[in-house]
PDB file of C-alpha atoms in Angstrom:
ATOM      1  CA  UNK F   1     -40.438 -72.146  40.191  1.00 64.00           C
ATOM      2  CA  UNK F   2     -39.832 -69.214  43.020  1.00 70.00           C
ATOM      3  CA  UNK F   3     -39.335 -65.751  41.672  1.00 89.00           C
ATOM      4  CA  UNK F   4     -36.552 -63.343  43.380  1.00 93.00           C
ATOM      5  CA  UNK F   5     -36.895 -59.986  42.225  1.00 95.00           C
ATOM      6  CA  UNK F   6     -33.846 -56.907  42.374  1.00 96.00           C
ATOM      7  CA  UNK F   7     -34.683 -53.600  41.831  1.00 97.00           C
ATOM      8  CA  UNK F   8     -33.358 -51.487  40.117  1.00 97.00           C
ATOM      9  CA  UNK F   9     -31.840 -53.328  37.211  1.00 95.00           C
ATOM     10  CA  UNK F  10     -29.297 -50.855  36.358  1.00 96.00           C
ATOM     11  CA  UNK F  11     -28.646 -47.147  38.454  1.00 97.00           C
ATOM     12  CA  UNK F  12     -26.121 -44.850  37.655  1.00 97.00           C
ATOM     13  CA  UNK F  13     -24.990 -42.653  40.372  1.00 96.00           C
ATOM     14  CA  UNK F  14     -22.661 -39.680  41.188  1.00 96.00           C
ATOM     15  CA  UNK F  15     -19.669 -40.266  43.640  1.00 97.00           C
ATOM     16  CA  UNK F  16     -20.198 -40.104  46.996  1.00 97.00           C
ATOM     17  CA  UNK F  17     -23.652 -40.679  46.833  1.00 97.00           C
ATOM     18  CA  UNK F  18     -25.464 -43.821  48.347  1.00 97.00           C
ATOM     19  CA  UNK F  19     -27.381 -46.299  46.372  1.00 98.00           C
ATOM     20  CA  UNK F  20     -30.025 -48.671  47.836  1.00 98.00           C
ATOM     21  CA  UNK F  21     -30.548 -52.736  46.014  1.00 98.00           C
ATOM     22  CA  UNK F  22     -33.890 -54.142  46.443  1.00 97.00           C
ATOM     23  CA  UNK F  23     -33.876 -57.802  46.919  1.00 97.00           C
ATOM     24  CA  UNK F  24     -37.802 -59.552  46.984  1.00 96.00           C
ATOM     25  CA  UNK F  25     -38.746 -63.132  47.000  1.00 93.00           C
ATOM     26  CA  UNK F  26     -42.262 -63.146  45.281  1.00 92.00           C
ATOM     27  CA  UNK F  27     -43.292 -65.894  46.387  1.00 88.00           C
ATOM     28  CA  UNK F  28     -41.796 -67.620  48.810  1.00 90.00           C
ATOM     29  CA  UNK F  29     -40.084 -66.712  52.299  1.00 90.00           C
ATOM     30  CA  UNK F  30     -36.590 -66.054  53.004  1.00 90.00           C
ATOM     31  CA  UNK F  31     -35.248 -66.048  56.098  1.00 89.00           C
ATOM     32  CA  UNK F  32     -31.896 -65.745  54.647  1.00 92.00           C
ATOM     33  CA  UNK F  33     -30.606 -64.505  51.678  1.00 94.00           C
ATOM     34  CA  UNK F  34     -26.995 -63.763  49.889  1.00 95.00           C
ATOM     35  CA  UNK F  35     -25.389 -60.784  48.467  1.00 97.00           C
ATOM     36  CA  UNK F  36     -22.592 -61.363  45.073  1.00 96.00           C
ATOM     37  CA  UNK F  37     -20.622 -59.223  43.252  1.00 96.00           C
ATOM     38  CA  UNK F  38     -19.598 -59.777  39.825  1.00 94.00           C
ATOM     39  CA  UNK F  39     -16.446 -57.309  37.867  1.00 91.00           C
ATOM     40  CA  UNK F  40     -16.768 -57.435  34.449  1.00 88.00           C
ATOM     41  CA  UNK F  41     -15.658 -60.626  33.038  1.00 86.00           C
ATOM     42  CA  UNK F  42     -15.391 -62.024  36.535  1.00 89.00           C
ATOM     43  CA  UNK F  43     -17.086 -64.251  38.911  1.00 91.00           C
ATOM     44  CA  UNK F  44     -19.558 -63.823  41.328  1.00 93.00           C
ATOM     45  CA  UNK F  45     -18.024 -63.354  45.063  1.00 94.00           C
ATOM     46  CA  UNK F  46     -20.275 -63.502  48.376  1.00 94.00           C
ATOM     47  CA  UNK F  47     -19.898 -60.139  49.972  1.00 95.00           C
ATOM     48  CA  UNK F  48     -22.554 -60.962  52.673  1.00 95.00           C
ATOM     49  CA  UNK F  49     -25.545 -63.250  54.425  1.00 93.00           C
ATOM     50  CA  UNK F  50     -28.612 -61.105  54.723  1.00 93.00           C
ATOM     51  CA  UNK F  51     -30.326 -62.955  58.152  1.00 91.00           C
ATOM     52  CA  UNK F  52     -34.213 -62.072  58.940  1.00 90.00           C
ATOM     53  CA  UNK F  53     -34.222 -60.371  62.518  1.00 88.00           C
ATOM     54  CA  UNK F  54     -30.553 -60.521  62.763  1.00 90.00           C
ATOM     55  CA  UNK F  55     -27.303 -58.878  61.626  1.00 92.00           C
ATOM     56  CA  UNK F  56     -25.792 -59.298  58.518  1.00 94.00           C
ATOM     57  CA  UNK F  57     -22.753 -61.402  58.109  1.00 93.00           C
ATOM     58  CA  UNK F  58     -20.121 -60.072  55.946  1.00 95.00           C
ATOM     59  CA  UNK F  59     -17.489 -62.000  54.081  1.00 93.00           C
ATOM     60  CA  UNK F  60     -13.400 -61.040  55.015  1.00 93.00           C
ATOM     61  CA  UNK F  61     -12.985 -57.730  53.086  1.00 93.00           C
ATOM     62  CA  UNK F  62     -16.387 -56.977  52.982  1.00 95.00           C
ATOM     63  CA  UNK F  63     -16.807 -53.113  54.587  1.00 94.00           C
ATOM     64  CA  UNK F  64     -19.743 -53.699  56.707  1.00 93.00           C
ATOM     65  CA  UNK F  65     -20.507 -50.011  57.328  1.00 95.00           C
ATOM     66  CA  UNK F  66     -20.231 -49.388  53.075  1.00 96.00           C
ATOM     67  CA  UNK F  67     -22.113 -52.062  52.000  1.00 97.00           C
ATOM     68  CA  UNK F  68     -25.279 -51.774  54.795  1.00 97.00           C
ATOM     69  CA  UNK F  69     -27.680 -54.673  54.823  1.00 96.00           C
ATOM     70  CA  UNK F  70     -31.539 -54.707  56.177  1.00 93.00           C
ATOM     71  CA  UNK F  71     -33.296 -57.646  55.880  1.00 93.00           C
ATOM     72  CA  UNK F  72     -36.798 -55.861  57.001  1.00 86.00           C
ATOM     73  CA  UNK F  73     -39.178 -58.880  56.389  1.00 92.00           C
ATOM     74  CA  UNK F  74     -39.377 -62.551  55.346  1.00 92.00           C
ATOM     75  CA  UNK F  75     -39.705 -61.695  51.977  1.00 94.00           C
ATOM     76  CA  UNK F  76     -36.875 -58.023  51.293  1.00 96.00           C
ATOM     77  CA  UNK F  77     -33.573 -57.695  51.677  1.00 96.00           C
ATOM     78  CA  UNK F  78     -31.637 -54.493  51.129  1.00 97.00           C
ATOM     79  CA  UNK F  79     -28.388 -53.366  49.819  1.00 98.00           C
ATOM     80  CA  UNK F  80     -27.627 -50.095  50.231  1.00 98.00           C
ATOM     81  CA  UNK F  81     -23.828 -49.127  49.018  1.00 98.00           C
ATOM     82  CA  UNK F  82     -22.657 -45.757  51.003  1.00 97.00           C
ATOM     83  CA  UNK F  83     -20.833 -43.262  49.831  1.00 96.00           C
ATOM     84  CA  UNK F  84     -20.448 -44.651  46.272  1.00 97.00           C
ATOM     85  CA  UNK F  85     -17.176 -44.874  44.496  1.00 96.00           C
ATOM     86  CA  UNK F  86     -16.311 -45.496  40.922  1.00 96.00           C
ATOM     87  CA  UNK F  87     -14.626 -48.993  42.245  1.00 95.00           C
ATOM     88  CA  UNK F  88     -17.951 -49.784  43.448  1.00 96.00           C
ATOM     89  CA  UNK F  89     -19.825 -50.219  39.974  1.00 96.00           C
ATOM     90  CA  UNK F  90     -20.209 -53.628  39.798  1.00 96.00           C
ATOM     91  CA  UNK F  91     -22.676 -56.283  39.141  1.00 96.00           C
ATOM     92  CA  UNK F  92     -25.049 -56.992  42.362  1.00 97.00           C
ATOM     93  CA  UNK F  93     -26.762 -60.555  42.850  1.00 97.00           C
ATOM     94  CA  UNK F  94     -28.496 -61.702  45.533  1.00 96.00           C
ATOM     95  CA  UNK F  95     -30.420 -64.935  45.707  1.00 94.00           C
ATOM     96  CA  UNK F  96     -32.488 -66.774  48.261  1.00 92.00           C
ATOM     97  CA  UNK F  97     -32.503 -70.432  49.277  1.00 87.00           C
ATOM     98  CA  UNK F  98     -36.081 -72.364  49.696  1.00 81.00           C
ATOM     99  CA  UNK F  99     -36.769 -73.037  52.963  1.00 75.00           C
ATOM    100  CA  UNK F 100     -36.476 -76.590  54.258  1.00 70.00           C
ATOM    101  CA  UNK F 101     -34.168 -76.911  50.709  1.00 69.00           C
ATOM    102  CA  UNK F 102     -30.806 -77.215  51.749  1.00 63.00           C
ATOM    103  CA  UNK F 103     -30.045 -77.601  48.227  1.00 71.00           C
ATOM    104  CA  UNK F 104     -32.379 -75.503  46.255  1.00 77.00           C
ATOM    105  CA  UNK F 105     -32.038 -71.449  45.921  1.00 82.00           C
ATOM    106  CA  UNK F 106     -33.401 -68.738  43.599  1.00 90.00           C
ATOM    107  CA  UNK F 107     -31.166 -65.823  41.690  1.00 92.00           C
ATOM    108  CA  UNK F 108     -32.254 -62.074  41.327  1.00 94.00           C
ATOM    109  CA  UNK F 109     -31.581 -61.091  37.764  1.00 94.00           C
ATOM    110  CA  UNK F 110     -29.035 -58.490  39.152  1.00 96.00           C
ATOM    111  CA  UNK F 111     -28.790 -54.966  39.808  1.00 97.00           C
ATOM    112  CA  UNK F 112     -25.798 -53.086  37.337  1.00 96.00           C
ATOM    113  CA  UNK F 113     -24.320 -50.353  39.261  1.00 97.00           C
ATOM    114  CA  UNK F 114     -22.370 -47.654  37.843  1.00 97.00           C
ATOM    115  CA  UNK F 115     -21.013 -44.958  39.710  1.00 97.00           C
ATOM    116  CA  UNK F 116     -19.458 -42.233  37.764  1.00 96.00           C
TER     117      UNK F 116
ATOM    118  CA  UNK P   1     -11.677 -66.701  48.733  1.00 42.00           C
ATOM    119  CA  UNK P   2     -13.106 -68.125  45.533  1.00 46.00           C
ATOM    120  CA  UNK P   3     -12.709 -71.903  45.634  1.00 59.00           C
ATOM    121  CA  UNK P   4     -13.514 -73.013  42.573  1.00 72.00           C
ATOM    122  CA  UNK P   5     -11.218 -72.870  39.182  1.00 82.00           C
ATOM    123  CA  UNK P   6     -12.361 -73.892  36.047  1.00 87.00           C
ATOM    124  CA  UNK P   7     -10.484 -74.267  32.302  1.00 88.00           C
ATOM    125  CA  UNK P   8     -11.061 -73.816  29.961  1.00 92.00           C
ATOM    126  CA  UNK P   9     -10.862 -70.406  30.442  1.00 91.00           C
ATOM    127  CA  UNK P  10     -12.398 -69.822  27.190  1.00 94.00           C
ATOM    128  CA  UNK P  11     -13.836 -71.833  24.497  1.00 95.00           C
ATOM    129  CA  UNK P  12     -15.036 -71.073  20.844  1.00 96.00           C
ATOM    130  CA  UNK P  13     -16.443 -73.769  19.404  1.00 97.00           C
ATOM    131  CA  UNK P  14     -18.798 -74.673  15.956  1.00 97.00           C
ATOM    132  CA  UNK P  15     -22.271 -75.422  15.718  1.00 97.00           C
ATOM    133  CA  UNK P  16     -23.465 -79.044  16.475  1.00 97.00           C
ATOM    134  CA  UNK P  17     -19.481 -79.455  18.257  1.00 97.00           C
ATOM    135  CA  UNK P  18     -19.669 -80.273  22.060  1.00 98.00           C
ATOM    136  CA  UNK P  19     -18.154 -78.499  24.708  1.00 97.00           C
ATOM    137  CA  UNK P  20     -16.851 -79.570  28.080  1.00 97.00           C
ATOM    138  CA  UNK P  21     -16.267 -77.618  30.700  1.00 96.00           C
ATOM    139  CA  UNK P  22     -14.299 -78.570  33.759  1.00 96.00           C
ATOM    140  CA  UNK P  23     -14.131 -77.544  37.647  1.00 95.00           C
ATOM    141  CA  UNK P  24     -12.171 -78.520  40.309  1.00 95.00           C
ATOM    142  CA  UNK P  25     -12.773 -77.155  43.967  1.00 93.00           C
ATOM    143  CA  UNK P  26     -10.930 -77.447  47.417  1.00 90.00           C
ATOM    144  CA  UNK P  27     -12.877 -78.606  49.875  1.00 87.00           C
ATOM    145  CA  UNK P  28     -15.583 -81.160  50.847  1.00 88.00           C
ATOM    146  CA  UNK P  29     -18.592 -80.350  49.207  1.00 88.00           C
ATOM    147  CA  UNK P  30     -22.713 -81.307  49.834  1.00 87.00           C
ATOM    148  CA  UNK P  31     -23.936 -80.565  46.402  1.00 90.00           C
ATOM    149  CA  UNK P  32     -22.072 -79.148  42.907  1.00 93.00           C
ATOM    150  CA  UNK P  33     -23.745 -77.062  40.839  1.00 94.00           C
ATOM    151  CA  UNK P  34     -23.980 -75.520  37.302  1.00 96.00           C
ATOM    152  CA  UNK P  35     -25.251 -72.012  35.848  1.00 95.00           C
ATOM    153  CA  UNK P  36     -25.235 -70.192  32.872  1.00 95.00           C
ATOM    154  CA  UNK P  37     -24.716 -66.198  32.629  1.00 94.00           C
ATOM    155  CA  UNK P  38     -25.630 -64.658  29.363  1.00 91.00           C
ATOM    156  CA  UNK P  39     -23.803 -61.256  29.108  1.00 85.00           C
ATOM    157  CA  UNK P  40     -24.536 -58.932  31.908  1.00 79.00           C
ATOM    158  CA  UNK P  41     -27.757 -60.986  32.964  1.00 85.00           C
ATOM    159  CA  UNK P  42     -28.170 -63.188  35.565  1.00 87.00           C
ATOM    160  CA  UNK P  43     -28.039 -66.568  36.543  1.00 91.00           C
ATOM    161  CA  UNK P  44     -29.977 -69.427  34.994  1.00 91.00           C
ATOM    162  CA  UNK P  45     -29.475 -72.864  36.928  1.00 91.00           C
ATOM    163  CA  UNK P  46     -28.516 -75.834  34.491  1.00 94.00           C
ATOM    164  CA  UNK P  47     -28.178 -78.985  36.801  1.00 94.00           C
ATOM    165  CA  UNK P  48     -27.310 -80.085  40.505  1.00 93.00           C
ATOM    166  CA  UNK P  49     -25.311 -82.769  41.587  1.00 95.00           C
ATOM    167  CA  UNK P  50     -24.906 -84.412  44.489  1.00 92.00           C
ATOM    168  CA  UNK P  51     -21.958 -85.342  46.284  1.00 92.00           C
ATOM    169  CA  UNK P  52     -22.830 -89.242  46.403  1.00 95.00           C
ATOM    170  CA  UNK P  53     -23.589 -88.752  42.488  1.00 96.00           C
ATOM    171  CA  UNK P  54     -21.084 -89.738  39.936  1.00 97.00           C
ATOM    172  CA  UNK P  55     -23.350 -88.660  36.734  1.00 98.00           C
ATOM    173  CA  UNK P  56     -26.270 -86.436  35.699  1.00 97.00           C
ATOM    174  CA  UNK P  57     -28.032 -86.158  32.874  1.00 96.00           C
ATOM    175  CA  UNK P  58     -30.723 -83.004  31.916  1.00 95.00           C
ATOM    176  CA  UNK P  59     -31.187 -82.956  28.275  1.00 97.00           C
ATOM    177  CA  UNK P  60     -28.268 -81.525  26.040  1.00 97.00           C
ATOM    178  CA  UNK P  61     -26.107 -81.122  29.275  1.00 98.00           C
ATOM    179  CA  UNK P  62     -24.257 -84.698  31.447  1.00 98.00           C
ATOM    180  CA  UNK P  63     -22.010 -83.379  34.429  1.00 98.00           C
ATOM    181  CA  UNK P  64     -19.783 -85.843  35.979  1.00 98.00           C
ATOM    182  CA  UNK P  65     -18.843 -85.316  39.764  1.00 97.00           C
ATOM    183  CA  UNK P  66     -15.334 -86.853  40.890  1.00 97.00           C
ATOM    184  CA  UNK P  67     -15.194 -86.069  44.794  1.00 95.00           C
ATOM    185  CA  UNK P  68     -11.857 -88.147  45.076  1.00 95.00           C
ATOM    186  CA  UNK P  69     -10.156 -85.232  42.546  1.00 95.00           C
ATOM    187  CA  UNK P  70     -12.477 -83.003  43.701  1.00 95.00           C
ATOM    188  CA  UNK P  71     -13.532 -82.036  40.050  1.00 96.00           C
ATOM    189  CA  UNK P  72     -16.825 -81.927  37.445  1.00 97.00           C
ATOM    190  CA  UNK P  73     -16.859 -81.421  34.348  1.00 97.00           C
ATOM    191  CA  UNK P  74     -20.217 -79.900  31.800  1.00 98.00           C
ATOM    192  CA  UNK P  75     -20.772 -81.294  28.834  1.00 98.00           C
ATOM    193  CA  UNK P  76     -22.692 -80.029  26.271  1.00 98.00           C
ATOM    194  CA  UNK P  77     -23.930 -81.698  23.568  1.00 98.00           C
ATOM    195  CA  UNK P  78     -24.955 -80.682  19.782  1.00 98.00           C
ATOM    196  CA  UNK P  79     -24.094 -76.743  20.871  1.00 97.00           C
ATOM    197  CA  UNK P  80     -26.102 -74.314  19.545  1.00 97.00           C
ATOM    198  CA  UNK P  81     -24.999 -70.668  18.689  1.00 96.00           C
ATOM    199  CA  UNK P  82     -27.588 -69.935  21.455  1.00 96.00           C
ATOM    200  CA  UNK P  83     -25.777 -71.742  24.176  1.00 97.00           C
ATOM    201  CA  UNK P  84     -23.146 -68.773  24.001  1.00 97.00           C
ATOM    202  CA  UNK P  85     -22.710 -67.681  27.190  1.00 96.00           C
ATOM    203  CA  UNK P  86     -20.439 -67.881  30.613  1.00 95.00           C
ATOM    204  CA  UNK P  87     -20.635 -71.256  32.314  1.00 96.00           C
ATOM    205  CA  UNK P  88     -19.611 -71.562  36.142  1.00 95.00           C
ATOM    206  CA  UNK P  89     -19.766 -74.100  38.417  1.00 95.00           C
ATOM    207  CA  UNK P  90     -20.545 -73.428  42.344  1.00 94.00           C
ATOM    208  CA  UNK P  91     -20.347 -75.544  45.246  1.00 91.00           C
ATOM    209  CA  UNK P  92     -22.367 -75.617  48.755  1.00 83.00           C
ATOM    210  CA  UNK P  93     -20.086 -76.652  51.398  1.00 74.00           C
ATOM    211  CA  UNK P  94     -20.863 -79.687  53.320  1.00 67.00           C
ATOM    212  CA  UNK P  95     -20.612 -77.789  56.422  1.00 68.00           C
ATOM    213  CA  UNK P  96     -24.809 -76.464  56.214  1.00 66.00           C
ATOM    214  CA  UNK P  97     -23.638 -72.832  55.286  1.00 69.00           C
ATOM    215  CA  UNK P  98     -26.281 -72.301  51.818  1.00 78.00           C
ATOM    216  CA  UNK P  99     -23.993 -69.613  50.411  1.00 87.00           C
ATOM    217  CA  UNK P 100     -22.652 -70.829  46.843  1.00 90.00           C
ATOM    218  CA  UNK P 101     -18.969 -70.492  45.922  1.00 90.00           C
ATOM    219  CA  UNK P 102     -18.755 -70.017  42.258  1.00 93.00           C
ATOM    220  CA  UNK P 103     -15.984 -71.206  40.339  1.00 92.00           C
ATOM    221  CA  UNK P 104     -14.244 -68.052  37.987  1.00 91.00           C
ATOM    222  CA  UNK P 105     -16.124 -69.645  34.830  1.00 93.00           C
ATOM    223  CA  UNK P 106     -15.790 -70.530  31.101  1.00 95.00           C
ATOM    224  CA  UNK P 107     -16.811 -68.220  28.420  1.00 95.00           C
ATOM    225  CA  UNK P 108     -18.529 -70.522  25.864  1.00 97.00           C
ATOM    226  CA  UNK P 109     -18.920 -68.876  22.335  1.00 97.00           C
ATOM    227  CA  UNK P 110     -20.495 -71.192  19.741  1.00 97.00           C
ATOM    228  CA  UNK P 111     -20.525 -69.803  16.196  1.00 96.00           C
ATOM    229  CA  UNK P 112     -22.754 -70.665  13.741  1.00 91.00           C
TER     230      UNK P 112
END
């Protein structure tokens, strides 16, 4: 099956410092793709839609200018968190739907933030 | 907001035991699907289920798909201690919009 990469897997970061989320599809190309959060214990919550040549579309609640979103090419996404608090640290997902698959999409194995 | 609930919340269960899992979610749905999380890893897809679907089968695992109650329900079959993990469900809106809505997810421990 399709392949969605993250990088890094886990970053640990001083406050106030910003943190960028690498978000690849191998193998396949994404015009679109998703960014989760997970809390400990928790469930995974869209924070925003990642659009190829567009804007990003962020959920209700989502800061927009903290959580900044680049979707450079068909095939990256990025995440980059801003001025990083300890309430940030969090699980990151992001994942990918096929194209032409309205049903079908691909998970990152997630990035583990911690900001100290 | 998070649309989906499931219960049990939590579920510890023996060896060769099944466990079911249930969902419900609030609004019309195109497709229903399943994932497992092992601990602070990410997402492995289990099954999909379509909205004119009543029942799936993939191996170990049968979901059931009630769009009158707007529910499903996991079951797993002969559970193994390696099946331990968090289940959650997560449903694509029949409005077109891709983005999953997970459900807040069981934590499945199966002891030996």
């Amino acid at each position: 099956g399709a392949v969605v990469s993250q990088h890094p897997s886990r970053v640990i970061c001083k406050s106030g410092t910003s943190v960028k989320i690498e978000c690849r599809s191998l193998d396949f190309q994404a015009t679109t793709m998703f960014w989760y959060r997970q809390f400990p214990k928790q469930s995974l919550m869209l924070m925003a839609t990642s659009n190829e040549g567009s804007k990003a579309t962020y959920e209700q609640g989502v800061e927009k200018d903290k959580f900044l979103i680049n979707h450079a090419s068909l095939t990256l996404s990025t995440l980059t968190v801003t001025s990083a608090h300890p309430e940030d640290s969090s699980f990151y997902i992001c994942s990918a739907p096929l194209r032409g698959r309205v049903d079908t999409q691909y998970f990152g194995p997630g990035t583990r933030l911690t900001v100290l | 907001s998070q649309q989906g609930e499931e219960d049990p919340q939590a579920l510890s269960i023996q060896e060769g035991e099944n466990a079911t899992m249930n969902c419900s979610y609030k609004t019309s749905i195109n497709n229903l699907q399943w994932y497992r999380q092992n601990s602070g890893r990410g997402l492995v897809h289990l099954i999909l289920i379509r909205s004119n679907e009543r029942e799936k089968h993939s191996g170990r695992l049968r979901v059931t798909l009630d769009t009158s109650k707007k529910s499903s329900s996991l079951l797993i079959t002969a559970s193994r201690a390696a099946d331990t993990a968090s289940y959650f469900c997560a449903t694509a809106l029949d409005t077109g919009r891709r983005a999953l809505t997970f459900g807040s997810g069981t934590r499945l421990q199966v002891q030996p």
